[in-house]
Every structure is written in structure tokens, then in C-alpha cells.
mmCIF file of C-alpha atoms in Angstrom:
data_model
loop_
_atom_site.group_PDB
_atom_site.id
_atom_site.type_symbol
_atom_site.label_atom_id
_atom_site.label_comp_id
_atom_site.label_asym_id
_atom_site.label_seq_id
_atom_site.Cartn_x
_atom_site.Cartn_y
_atom_site.Cartn_z
ATOM 1 C CA MET W 1 -15.581 9.466 -69.872
ATOM 2 C CA ALA W 2 -14.666 9.858 -66.235
ATOM 3 C CA PRO W 3 -11.181 11.015 -65.335
ATOM 4 C CA PRO W 4 -8.772 8.278 -64.165
ATOM 5 C CA THR W 5 -8.748 9.698 -60.614
ATOM 6 C CA GLU W 6 -12.518 9.163 -60.289
ATOM 7 C CA LEU W 7 -12.212 5.610 -61.563
ATOM 8 C CA LEU W 8 -9.582 4.907 -58.925
ATOM 9 C CA ALA W 9 -11.621 6.524 -56.124
ATOM 10 C CA ARG W 10 -14.807 4.538 -56.671
ATOM 11 C CA PRO W 11 -13.488 1.196 -55.288
ATOM 12 C CA GLU W 12 -12.333 2.996 -52.100
ATOM 13 C CA ARG W 13 -15.796 4.487 -51.530
ATOM 14 C CA SER W 14 -17.496 1.156 -52.154
ATOM 15 C CA SER W 15 -15.250 -0.691 -49.633
ATOM 16 C CA ALA W 16 -16.016 1.712 -46.732
ATOM 17 C CA PRO W 17 -19.562 0.419 -46.056
ATOM 18 C CA GLY W 18 -18.239 -3.144 -45.907
ATOM 19 C CA SER W 19 -15.615 -2.186 -43.307
ATOM 20 C CA ARG W 20 -18.170 -0.338 -41.229
ATOM 21 C CA ALA W 21 -20.526 -3.324 -41.394
ATOM 22 C CA MET W 22 -17.763 -5.673 -40.270
ATOM 23 C CA GLY W 23 -16.877 -3.334 -37.383
ATOM 24 C CA ARG W 24 -20.509 -3.164 -36.305
ATOM 25 C CA LEU W 25 -20.815 -6.941 -36.528
ATOM 26 C CA VAL W 26 -17.780 -7.384 -34.276
ATOM 27 C CA ALA W 27 -19.155 -4.795 -31.812
ATOM 28 C CA VAL W 28 -22.543 -6.543 -31.704
ATOM 29 C CA GLY W 29 -20.810 -9.881 -31.197
ATOM 30 C CA LEU W 30 -18.705 -8.567 -28.329
ATOM 31 C CA LEU W 31 -21.762 -6.951 -26.747
ATOM 32 C CA GLY W 32 -23.668 -10.229 -27.042
ATOM 33 C CA ILE W 33 -20.828 -12.122 -25.348
ATOM 34 C CA ALA W 34 -20.638 -9.502 -22.584
ATOM 35 C CA LEU W 35 -24.412 -9.656 -22.002
ATOM 36 C CA ALA W 36 -24.328 -13.449 -21.969
ATOM 37 C CA LEU W 37 -21.525 -13.422 -19.389
ATOM 38 C CA LEU W 38 -23.392 -10.797 -17.375
ATOM 39 C CA GLY W 39 -26.551 -12.897 -17.410
ATOM 40 C CA GLU W 40 -24.650 -16.020 -16.433
ATOM 41 C CA ARG W 41 -22.947 -14.226 -13.505
ATOM 42 C CA LEU W 42 -26.273 -12.770 -12.319
ATOM 43 C CA LEU W 43 -27.922 -16.184 -12.456
ATOM 44 C CA ALA W 44 -25.001 -17.750 -10.601
ATOM 45 C CA LEU W 45 -25.167 -15.049 -7.924
ATOM 46 C CA ARG W 46 -28.906 -15.599 -7.471
ATOM 47 C CA ASN W 47 -28.233 -19.309 -6.987
ATOM 48 C CA ARG W 48 -25.508 -18.591 -4.430
ATOM 49 C CA LEU W 49 -27.904 -16.278 -2.604
ATOM 50 C CA LYS W 50 -30.699 -18.884 -2.710
ATOM 51 C CA ALA W 51 -32.846 -16.014 -4.032
ATOM 52 C CA SER W 52 -35.894 -18.189 -4.737
ATOM 53 C CA ARG W 53 -35.922 -20.175 -1.497
ATOM 54 C CA GLU W 54 -38.759 -19.886 0.993
ATOM 55 C CA VAL W 55 -38.672 -21.405 4.455
ATOM 56 C CA GLU W 56 -41.302 -23.462 6.242
ATOM 57 C CA SER W 57 -41.812 -22.469 9.885
ATOM 58 C CA VAL W 58 -40.357 -24.636 12.625
ATOM 59 C CA ASP W 59 -41.439 -23.238 15.984
ATOM 60 C CA LEU W 60 -40.110 -23.704 19.493
ATOM 61 C CA PRO W 61 -42.724 -23.550 22.280
ATOM 62 C CA HIS W 62 -40.891 -21.490 24.896
ATOM 63 C CA CYS W 63 -39.319 -18.443 23.239
ATOM 64 C CA HIS W 64 -39.381 -14.691 23.755
ATOM 65 C CA LEU W 65 -37.587 -11.731 22.231
ATOM 66 C CA ILE W 66 -34.776 -10.315 24.355
ATOM 67 C CA LYS W 67 -35.513 -6.839 25.622
ATOM 68 C CA GLY W 68 -32.907 -4.225 24.746
ATOM 69 C CA ILE W 69 -31.719 -5.802 21.488
ATOM 70 C CA GLU W 70 -33.398 -3.965 18.621
ATOM 71 C CA ALA W 71 -30.679 -3.503 15.978
ATOM 72 C CA GLY W 72 -28.904 -6.819 15.639
ATOM 73 C CA SER W 73 -26.870 -9.266 17.697
ATOM 74 C CA GLU W 74 -24.594 -10.599 14.978
ATOM 75 C CA ASP W 75 -22.590 -12.959 17.193
ATOM 76 C CA ILE W 76 -22.954 -14.603 20.613
ATOM 77 C CA ASP W 77 -20.407 -16.451 22.745
ATOM 78 C CA ILE W 78 -21.166 -18.171 26.061
ATOM 79 C CA LEU W 79 -18.707 -18.883 28.885
ATOM 80 C CA PRO W 80 -18.803 -22.204 30.801
ATOM 81 C CA ASN W 81 -20.378 -20.359 33.776
ATOM 82 C CA GLY W 82 -23.381 -19.274 31.687
ATOM 83 C CA LEU W 83 -22.375 -15.674 30.969
ATOM 84 C CA ALA W 84 -23.322 -14.878 27.378
ATOM 85 C CA PHE W 85 -21.735 -12.043 25.370
ATOM 86 C CA PHE W 86 -23.640 -10.384 22.508
ATOM 87 C CA SER W 87 -22.089 -8.335 19.707
ATOM 88 C CA VAL W 88 -24.731 -5.707 18.851
ATOM 89 C CA GLY W 89 -25.296 -2.873 16.385
ATOM 90 C CA LEU W 90 -23.243 -3.940 13.360
ATOM 91 C CA LYS W 91 -23.320 -1.476 10.459
ATOM 92 C CA PHE W 92 -21.902 -2.184 7.023
ATOM 93 C CA PRO W 93 -22.093 -0.578 3.550
ATOM 94 C CA GLY W 94 -25.202 -1.840 1.767
ATOM 95 C CA LEU W 95 -26.566 -3.491 4.906
ATOM 96 C CA HIS W 96 -29.849 -2.443 6.489
ATOM 97 C CA SER W 97 -29.744 -0.953 9.998
ATOM 98 C CA PHE W 98 -32.540 -0.154 12.449
ATOM 99 C CA ALA W 99 -30.211 2.197 14.388
ATOM 100 C CA PRO W 100 -27.807 3.723 11.835
ATOM 101 C CA ASP W 101 -26.656 6.561 14.100
ATOM 102 C CA LYS W 102 -26.066 4.530 17.271
ATOM 103 C CA PRO W 103 -22.626 2.942 17.872
ATOM 104 C CA GLY W 104 -22.387 -0.752 18.578
ATOM 105 C CA GLY W 105 -21.649 -2.396 21.889
ATOM 106 C CA ILE W 106 -21.187 -5.600 23.862
ATOM 107 C CA LEU W 107 -24.058 -6.895 25.982
ATOM 108 C CA MET W 108 -23.984 -9.641 28.599
ATOM 109 C CA MET W 109 -26.664 -12.003 29.922
ATOM 110 C CA ASP W 110 -26.375 -14.411 32.866
ATOM 111 C CA LEU W 111 -28.169 -17.571 31.737
ATOM 112 C CA LYS W 112 -28.151 -18.963 35.280
ATOM 113 C CA GLU W 113 -30.571 -16.273 36.398
ATOM 114 C CA GLU W 114 -34.245 -17.245 36.589
ATOM 115 C CA LYS W 115 -35.219 -14.378 34.303
ATOM 116 C CA PRO W 116 -31.997 -13.345 32.550
ATOM 117 C CA ARG W 117 -31.807 -9.938 30.913
ATOM 118 C CA ALA W 118 -29.238 -8.300 28.671
ATOM 119 C CA ARG W 119 -27.011 -5.583 30.159
ATOM 120 C CA GLU W 120 -24.503 -3.451 28.299
ATOM 121 C CA LEU W 121 -20.910 -3.817 29.474
ATOM 122 C CA ARG W 122 -18.888 -0.713 30.257
ATOM 123 C CA ILE W 123 -15.672 -0.353 28.250
ATOM 124 C CA SER W 124 -12.537 1.237 29.670
ATOM 125 C CA ARG W 125 -11.605 4.848 28.985
ATOM 126 C CA GLY W 126 -9.399 5.536 26.021
ATOM 127 C CA PHE W 127 -11.245 3.182 23.707
ATOM 128 C CA ASP W 128 -13.120 4.904 20.858
ATOM 129 C CA LEU W 129 -16.723 4.026 21.664
ATOM 130 C CA ALA W 130 -18.185 6.416 19.080
ATOM 131 C CA SER W 131 -16.809 4.343 16.185
ATOM 132 C CA PHE W 132 -17.277 0.921 17.812
ATOM 133 C CA ASN W 133 -18.765 -1.385 15.168
ATOM 134 C CA PRO W 134 -18.484 -4.959 16.494
ATOM 135 C CA HIS W 135 -18.881 -8.040 14.318
ATOM 136 C CA GLY W 136 -17.691 -11.578 15.220
ATOM 137 C CA ILE W 137 -16.599 -12.319 18.814
ATOM 138 C CA SER W 138 -14.791 -15.075 20.708
ATOM 139 C CA THR W 139 -13.770 -15.708 24.320
ATOM 140 C CA PHE W 140 -10.638 -17.315 25.726
ATOM 141 C CA ILE W 141 -10.031 -18.412 29.320
ATOM 142 C CA ASP W 142 -6.349 -18.440 30.338
ATOM 143 C CA ASN W 143 -4.722 -20.819 32.818
ATOM 144 C CA ASP W 144 -5.139 -18.228 35.585
ATOM 145 C CA ASP W 145 -8.903 -17.984 34.788
ATOM 146 C CA THR W 146 -8.525 -14.583 33.136
ATOM 147 C CA VAL W 147 -11.268 -14.153 30.527
ATOM 148 C CA TYR W 148 -10.345 -12.438 27.260
ATOM 149 C CA LEU W 149 -12.933 -11.220 24.763
ATOM 150 C CA PHE W 150 -11.845 -10.860 21.138
ATOM 151 C CA VAL W 151 -13.999 -8.600 18.965
ATOM 152 C CA VAL W 152 -13.846 -8.026 15.201
ATOM 153 C CA ASN W 153 -14.341 -4.273 14.837
ATOM 154 C CA HIS W 154 -15.046 -2.075 11.801
ATOM 155 C CA PRO W 155 -14.403 1.517 12.930
ATOM 156 C CA GLU W 156 -15.252 3.764 9.980
ATOM 157 C CA PHE W 157 -15.630 0.496 8.008
ATOM 158 C CA LYS W 158 -11.968 -0.445 8.537
ATOM 159 C CA ASN W 159 -10.824 -3.813 9.936
ATOM 160 C CA THR W 160 -9.353 -4.399 13.370
ATOM 161 C CA VAL W 161 -9.454 -7.019 16.107
ATOM 162 C CA GLU W 162 -9.893 -5.662 19.634
ATOM 163 C CA ILE W 163 -8.709 -7.685 22.635
ATOM 164 C CA PHE W 164 -10.399 -7.004 25.988
ATOM 165 C CA LYS W 165 -10.039 -8.403 29.481
ATOM 166 C CA PHE W 166 -13.411 -9.168 31.070
ATOM 167 C CA GLU W 167 -13.702 -7.860 34.610
ATOM 168 C CA GLU W 168 -16.730 -9.662 36.009
ATOM 169 C CA ALA W 169 -16.909 -7.847 39.343
ATOM 170 C CA GLU W 170 -17.283 -4.495 37.565
ATOM 171 C CA ASN W 171 -19.301 -5.816 34.597
ATOM 172 C CA SER W 172 -16.780 -4.137 32.344
ATOM 173 C CA LEU W 173 -14.234 -4.699 29.594
ATOM 174 C CA LEU W 174 -10.662 -3.454 29.849
ATOM 175 C CA HIS W 175 -9.247 -2.748 26.413
ATOM 176 C CA LEU W 176 -5.803 -4.314 26.008
ATOM 177 C CA LYS W 177 -4.846 -4.216 22.350
ATOM 178 C CA THR W 178 -5.908 -3.307 18.806
ATOM 179 C CA VAL W 179 -4.689 -5.665 16.088
ATOM 180 C CA LYS W 180 -4.291 -4.460 12.499
ATOM 181 C CA HIS W 181 -2.522 -6.373 9.748
ATOM 182 C CA GLU W 182 -2.352 -6.463 5.948
ATOM 183 C CA LEU W 183 -3.441 -10.118 6.038
ATOM 184 C CA LEU W 184 -6.665 -9.052 7.783
ATOM 185 C CA PRO W 185 -8.285 -6.874 5.080
ATOM 186 C CA SER W 186 -11.918 -7.979 5.499
ATOM 187 C CA VAL W 187 -12.310 -9.776 8.824
ATOM 188 C CA ASN W 188 -15.638 -11.412 9.548
ATOM 189 C CA ASP W 189 -15.302 -13.800 12.484
ATOM 190 C CA ILE W 190 -12.706 -15.026 14.920
ATOM 191 C CA THR W 191 -11.923 -17.903 17.253
ATOM 192 C CA ALA W 192 -9.421 -17.287 20.041
ATOM 193 C CA VAL W 193 -6.772 -19.918 20.822
ATOM 194 C CA GLY W 194 -4.614 -17.939 23.268
ATOM 195 C CA PRO W 195 -4.490 -14.639 25.178
ATOM 196 C CA ALA W 196 -3.312 -12.847 22.009
ATOM 197 C CA HIS W 197 -3.687 -15.642 19.465
ATOM 198 C CA PHE W 198 -6.562 -16.362 17.097
ATOM 199 C CA TYR W 199 -7.814 -17.684 13.789
ATOM 200 C CA ALA W 200 -9.850 -15.216 11.712
ATOM 201 C CA THR W 201 -11.854 -15.428 8.509
ATOM 202 C CA ASN W 202 -11.577 -12.887 5.704
ATOM 203 C CA ASP W 203 -14.880 -12.917 3.810
ATOM 204 C CA HIS W 204 -13.169 -11.094 0.921
ATOM 205 C CA TYR W 205 -9.612 -10.721 -0.344
ATOM 206 C CA PHE W 206 -10.023 -6.969 -0.866
ATOM 207 C CA SER W 207 -10.965 -4.236 1.594
ATOM 208 C CA ASP W 208 -12.300 -1.732 -0.966
ATOM 209 C CA PRO W 209 -16.153 -1.960 -1.196
ATOM 210 C CA PHE W 210 -16.237 -1.894 -5.017
ATOM 211 C CA LEU W 211 -13.534 -4.544 -5.335
ATOM 212 C CA LYS W 212 -15.379 -6.638 -2.759
ATOM 213 C CA TYR W 213 -18.517 -6.451 -4.861
ATOM 214 C CA LEU W 214 -16.568 -7.372 -8.001
ATOM 215 C CA GLU W 215 -14.914 -10.278 -6.186
ATOM 216 C CA THR W 216 -18.308 -11.610 -5.088
ATOM 217 C CA TYR W 217 -19.906 -11.039 -8.492
ATOM 218 C CA LEU W 218 -17.106 -12.855 -10.327
ATOM 219 C CA ASN W 219 -17.063 -15.676 -7.733
ATOM 220 C CA LEU W 220 -13.280 -15.552 -7.416
ATOM 221 C CA HIS W 221 -12.914 -17.798 -4.317
ATOM 222 C CA TRP W 222 -10.116 -15.675 -2.861
ATOM 223 C CA ALA W 223 -11.394 -15.566 0.742
ATOM 224 C CA ASN W 224 -9.192 -17.174 3.394
ATOM 225 C CA VAL W 225 -8.431 -18.010 7.018
ATOM 226 C CA VAL W 226 -5.533 -16.339 8.833
ATOM 227 C CA TYR W 227 -3.692 -17.355 11.983
ATOM 228 C CA TYR W 228 -2.472 -14.461 14.135
ATOM 229 C CA SER W 229 -0.049 -14.420 17.042
ATOM 230 C CA PRO W 230 2.297 -11.685 18.284
ATOM 231 C CA ASN W 231 5.179 -13.582 16.643
ATOM 232 C CA GLU W 232 3.630 -14.932 13.461
ATOM 233 C CA VAL W 233 0.824 -14.059 11.043
ATOM 234 C CA LYS W 234 0.033 -16.343 8.116
ATOM 235 C CA VAL W 235 -2.686 -17.567 5.765
ATOM 236 C CA VAL W 236 -3.551 -21.133 6.814
ATOM 237 C CA ALA W 237 -6.496 -21.934 4.525
ATOM 238 C CA GLU W 238 -7.789 -20.373 1.318
ATOM 239 C CA GLY W 239 -10.005 -20.889 -1.702
ATOM 240 C CA PHE W 240 -13.320 -19.973 -0.042
ATOM 241 C CA ASP W 241 -16.166 -18.200 -1.808
ATOM 242 C CA SER W 242 -16.895 -16.109 1.307
ATOM 243 C CA ALA W 243 -15.386 -17.389 4.566
ATOM 244 C CA ASN W 244 -17.675 -16.430 7.433
ATOM 245 C CA GLY W 245 -18.206 -18.107 10.801
ATOM 246 C CA ILE W 246 -15.311 -19.941 12.442
ATOM 247 C CA ASN W 247 -14.977 -22.023 15.596
ATOM 248 C CA ILE W 248 -12.911 -24.762 17.206
ATOM 249 C CA SER W 249 -13.843 -28.257 18.388
ATOM 250 C CA PRO W 250 -13.926 -28.935 22.156
ATOM 251 C CA ASP W 251 -10.772 -31.073 21.892
ATOM 252 C CA ASP W 252 -8.940 -28.278 20.003
ATOM 253 C CA LYS W 253 -8.144 -30.648 17.122
ATOM 254 C CA TYR W 254 -10.382 -29.190 14.416
ATOM 255 C CA ILE W 255 -11.326 -25.783 13.076
ATOM 256 C CA TYR W 256 -14.758 -25.365 11.494
ATOM 257 C CA VAL W 257 -15.291 -22.696 8.821
ATOM 258 C CA ALA W 258 -18.597 -21.630 7.277
ATOM 259 C CA ASP W 259 -18.466 -20.660 3.600
ATOM 260 C CA ILE W 260 -21.689 -18.684 3.428
ATOM 261 C CA LEU W 261 -22.159 -18.295 -0.336
ATOM 262 C CA ALA W 262 -21.016 -21.851 -1.087
ATOM 263 C CA HIS W 263 -23.488 -23.233 1.523
ATOM 264 C CA GLU W 264 -20.724 -25.310 3.126
ATOM 265 C CA ILE W 265 -19.032 -26.031 6.430
ATOM 266 C CA HIS W 266 -15.366 -26.994 6.116
ATOM 267 C CA VAL W 267 -13.699 -29.245 8.689
ATOM 268 C CA LEU W 268 -9.995 -28.424 8.963
ATOM 269 C CA GLU W 269 -7.450 -30.337 11.008
ATOM 270 C CA LYS W 270 -5.253 -28.143 13.245
ATOM 271 C CA HIS W 271 -1.558 -28.953 13.495
ATOM 272 C CA THR W 272 1.044 -28.109 16.139
ATOM 273 C CA ASN W 273 2.459 -25.340 13.913
ATOM 274 C CA MET W 274 -1.114 -23.911 13.729
ATOM 275 C CA ASN W 275 -1.417 -24.718 10.024
ATOM 276 C CA LEU W 276 -4.694 -26.230 8.814
ATOM 277 C CA THR W 277 -5.453 -29.001 6.343
ATOM 278 C CA GLN W 278 -8.901 -29.733 4.981
ATOM 279 C CA LEU W 279 -10.468 -32.946 6.222
ATOM 280 C CA LYS W 280 -14.001 -32.775 4.786
ATOM 281 C CA VAL W 281 -16.754 -30.466 3.543
ATOM 282 C CA LEU W 282 -20.406 -30.628 4.592
ATOM 283 C CA GLU W 283 -22.785 -29.269 1.933
ATOM 284 C CA LEU W 284 -26.034 -27.637 3.064
ATOM 285 C CA ASP W 285 -29.042 -25.974 1.408
ATOM 286 C CA THR W 286 -28.782 -22.603 3.124
ATOM 287 C CA LEU W 287 -26.393 -19.684 3.694
ATOM 288 C CA VAL W 288 -24.413 -20.657 6.816
ATOM 289 C CA ASP W 289 -23.295 -17.759 9.007
ATOM 290 C CA ASN W 290 -21.794 -18.095 12.508
ATOM 291 C CA LEU W 291 -20.924 -21.425 14.115
ATOM 292 C CA SER W 292 -21.284 -22.200 17.833
ATOM 293 C CA ILE W 293 -20.115 -25.372 19.551
ATOM 294 C CA ASP W 294 -21.887 -27.206 22.356
ATOM 295 C CA PRO W 295 -18.902 -28.012 24.621
ATOM 296 C CA SER W 296 -20.581 -31.063 26.157
ATOM 297 C CA SER W 297 -21.569 -32.832 22.925
ATOM 298 C CA GLY W 298 -19.430 -31.200 20.255
ATOM 299 C CA ASP W 299 -22.586 -30.454 18.236
ATOM 300 C CA ILE W 300 -22.392 -27.461 15.910
ATOM 301 C CA TRP W 301 -25.222 -24.909 16.067
ATOM 302 C CA VAL W 302 -25.530 -22.688 13.020
ATOM 303 C CA GLY W 303 -27.369 -19.427 12.404
ATOM 304 C CA CYS W 304 -28.440 -19.457 8.751
ATOM 305 C CA HIS W 305 -30.019 -17.264 6.068
ATOM 306 C CA PRO W 306 -32.460 -19.273 3.923
ATOM 307 C CA ASN W 307 -32.636 -16.459 1.338
ATOM 308 C CA GLY W 308 -29.643 -14.149 1.031
ATOM 309 C CA GLN W 309 -31.237 -11.795 -1.470
ATOM 310 C CA LYS W 310 -33.900 -10.792 1.068
ATOM 311 C CA LEU W 311 -31.111 -10.198 3.567
ATOM 312 C CA PHE W 312 -29.257 -7.678 1.411
ATOM 313 C CA VAL W 313 -32.220 -6.130 -0.433
ATOM 314 C CA TYR W 314 -34.334 -5.279 2.592
ATOM 315 C CA ASP W 315 -38.107 -5.075 2.161
ATOM 316 C CA PRO W 316 -40.153 -4.668 5.382
ATOM 317 C CA ASN W 317 -43.120 -6.263 3.609
ATOM 318 C CA ASN W 318 -41.060 -9.310 2.644
ATOM 319 C CA PRO W 319 -38.341 -9.504 5.315
ATOM 320 C CA PRO W 320 -35.443 -11.960 5.481
ATOM 321 C CA SER W 321 -36.195 -15.251 7.170
ATOM 322 C CA SER W 322 -34.308 -17.126 9.896
ATOM 323 C CA GLU W 323 -33.088 -20.677 10.287
ATOM 324 C CA VAL W 324 -31.152 -22.585 12.957
ATOM 325 C CA LEU W 325 -29.456 -25.916 12.235
ATOM 326 C CA ARG W 326 -27.980 -28.425 14.651
ATOM 327 C CA ILE W 327 -25.222 -30.650 13.235
ATOM 328 C CA GLN W 328 -24.355 -33.816 15.114
ATOM 329 C CA ASN W 329 -21.320 -36.045 14.494
ATOM 330 C CA ILE W 330 -19.837 -33.865 11.772
ATOM 331 C CA LEU W 331 -16.741 -36.073 11.582
ATOM 332 C CA SER W 332 -18.818 -39.132 10.710
ATOM 333 C CA GLU W 333 -19.593 -40.275 7.178
ATOM 334 C CA LYS W 334 -23.207 -39.103 7.497
ATOM 335 C CA PRO W 335 -23.630 -36.239 9.980
ATOM 336 C CA THR W 336 -27.138 -35.579 11.305
ATOM 337 C CA VAL W 337 -28.500 -32.166 10.293
ATOM 338 C CA THR W 338 -31.661 -30.987 12.085
ATOM 339 C CA THR W 339 -33.643 -27.796 11.557
ATOM 340 C CA VAL W 340 -34.312 -26.665 15.125
ATOM 341 C CA TYR W 341 -35.966 -23.327 14.334
ATOM 342 C CA ALA W 342 -37.201 -21.540 11.226
ATOM 343 C CA ASN W 343 -39.248 -18.376 10.772
ATOM 344 C CA ASN W 344 -40.351 -16.372 7.726
ATOM 345 C CA GLY W 345 -39.304 -13.053 9.296
ATOM 346 C CA SER W 346 -42.544 -12.397 11.158
ATOM 347 C CA VAL W 347 -40.711 -12.912 14.472
ATOM 348 C CA LEU W 348 -36.996 -12.976 13.693
ATOM 349 C CA GLN W 349 -35.236 -11.542 10.633
ATOM 350 C CA GLY W 350 -31.825 -12.630 9.384
ATOM 351 C CA SER W 351 -30.569 -15.116 11.981
ATOM 352 C CA SER W 352 -26.770 -15.066 12.102
ATOM 353 C CA VAL W 353 -25.920 -17.148 15.198
ATOM 354 C CA ALA W 354 -27.374 -19.762 17.551
ATOM 355 C CA SER W 355 -25.716 -20.683 20.855
ATOM 356 C CA VAL W 356 -26.799 -23.182 23.509
ATOM 357 C CA TYR W 357 -26.213 -23.512 27.238
ATOM 358 C CA ASP W 358 -27.859 -25.944 29.659
ATOM 359 C CA GLY W 359 -31.096 -26.357 27.721
ATOM 360 C CA LYS W 360 -31.282 -22.706 26.674
ATOM 361 C CA LEU W 361 -30.943 -21.426 23.103
ATOM 362 C CA LEU W 362 -29.979 -17.890 22.083
ATOM 363 C CA ILE W 363 -30.552 -16.826 18.470
ATOM 364 C CA GLY W 364 -29.000 -13.592 17.208
ATOM 365 C CA THR W 365 -29.526 -11.682 13.974
ATOM 366 C CA LEU W 366 -27.566 -9.517 11.592
ATOM 367 C CA TYR W 367 -29.590 -6.342 12.216
ATOM 368 C CA HIS W 368 -32.888 -7.306 13.898
ATOM 369 C CA ARG W 369 -33.876 -8.768 17.303
ATOM 370 C CA ALA W 370 -32.591 -11.701 19.397
ATOM 371 C CA LEU W 371 -34.511 -14.688 20.702
ATOM 372 C CA TYR W 372 -34.247 -16.589 24.010
ATOM 373 C CA CYS W 373 -35.685 -20.124 24.012
ATOM 374 C CA GLU W 374 -36.015 -22.979 26.485
ATOM 375 C CA LEU W 375 -35.286 -26.250 24.674
#
């Protein structure tokens, strides 16, 4: 006969395997839920990136690549006199670059010339050219005809807005001010509304690269639009997946914002206190980047990425494609959306902006070439 202590111990030994089995079952269940959520987030991200989309070519007959632009012209802005500014050489973590060791710059092209060519503008002494990493740009003409150029800059992958005065006679930029602010943690694009006043998009809420990735992966919709002036800085619109291009209507009544991963353009009404209220949203079937406005018609020209996965996972044998849309009558019930140009990457990779002037079209890219076309 077994001692009483052994009889008491046997039930304890027999219950241990059951506890371990239950623990393993819970662990497997939690792992299954985590994998399911991971798969769902990956699928959602692929859909937001339009990872399966291919583009059919739409050619323009009179186009040529612009000499001197080899490593991107992310944004373009054109003055009423036909002088076009190019933001070139953007570098960003995880983004391909054809000139990783060369700082960025600002180029200018006179579209009134018979054979216009791009020239780099000199920048005044004292500005750190070695770390110049320009992104979105915008011009503003003051009442005294002074031209200001606003440039989103990422020196050492930080976030600033640089304000320059354009000195046409010297083909140069005089640096006036560097703007930094806690409400500008991840600036993408900008539209100037005064000599030191602007609206800017934050494509992410965070500035840290890992937190940015997590924010995108989880689709948090924390991106926003900020109004900046020397006297006031405030968030004026929020809830975007990834706020990107921004511009203003010719009558100064509306602000247009591209939400690149949501494939949308938001129309926001501007108020006297500079606050914005949403008026409508135009849904598209592509990743919308920078927005340019034709001042004569009010049409919106958009540089787009048909397939965002190709843009961020660069393969020279399967490069990112390009697409340019023209949007007419965006305030109407049914705006007209026309594909003006599309290419599979054989000519132009990763179009980010399209700007028009007097029958001429300029198409810039995130990190590739730039195209000049006669419409």
C-alpha cells in the first residue's frame, strides 16, 4: 500500500500536463490572432500602395528629358513670368537615390526661352549647402513684387522650412529665415500665403523613422495640415492617412490637399482666421503626390504614382511608373479627371509633380529625371 503522501501527490502530477496544454492552447490562439492581424495589415497596406496596379502608356508627342536633372525633381513651382523653380536631389530613409552623396539644390528654367534649360541657383553665404535636402516648394509674390521661395528642407533628415528671397538679376537666393516648430514634425509640402506665412502638410504625426513606419503600417490617420505665421501656429485640418501635396485655388478661397495613401484630394474652405473646413473629397485610383494649379483655368495638375510598392522597393528591371492627371471643375458635382501622361518607367520613373505654363508641361519625379513637354 502506498504511503498517504504519495496518494496525495499523484493528483498534483496528473494536473500539470493539463495546465501546460491549456497554456500552450492560449499561446497558439494568441499567435494565430497576431498572425491574422499581421496578414490583414499587410494586405491593407498593399491595397493602399496599389501594389498590383499596372499602367497603360499615354504618350505626349513633343517631350524631352531635361538635361542636368538626373536624381529627382520632387516639386516644381512656376511664377507668372514663366520662371520655373525645381526642387532637386531629395534623399530620405528607405528611398532610392541616384546621387546619394550629392546635396540637393534649387534649379530654375525660363519657359519663355525658345530652348529653355535648367540652371542651378546660387544660395547666399551662411546657409548650410552641404546638408541641403529640399522637398516641397512654394513661391509667394508680395505687394512690392518681391518673390519669396519657401522650401521644405530635411537637413540630416530633420524638418525645417527655409524662406528665401529670389534675386532675379543675380540668379540667386538670399536666405532669410529657418522655421522649426513642434507642430512641423514630418513636413512634406507647403503653400505660401504671405511673406512668412504658409500652410504645410505633415505626412506623419511622428518624426522618428520607426514610429513613422508603425503609423503607416497601422493606418492611424494622424497626419495633418498646419498653418504657420510669425504670430500663430496651429493645426487646421487632420485625420489624413498621409497628407502630401498642398496648394491654393487662384481666388485664395480653397486649399487642396492630396492624401497619397488614401488616393484622395481634399477640398478645404479657407476662412479669415486661416482655419480650414472640409468641403468635399475627390477619390482617385492612384497615389496622388504634389498638386499644381493652372492660374488661368483653376485646373489641378497632379503628379501620381500608379504603384507605390515599386516606388519604395526599387527594382531597375521593374521600375516605378509615372502618371499625370488633370482635374477640371473640382468644385462641381462631377469633376473631369483626364490622364494626360502615363509611362511604365521606361522614360520617367516615379512622377511626383506636373506643372503647366502657356502650353508647356513640366513633369518632375521623386528621384529620377524630369520631362519637358509641349502640349
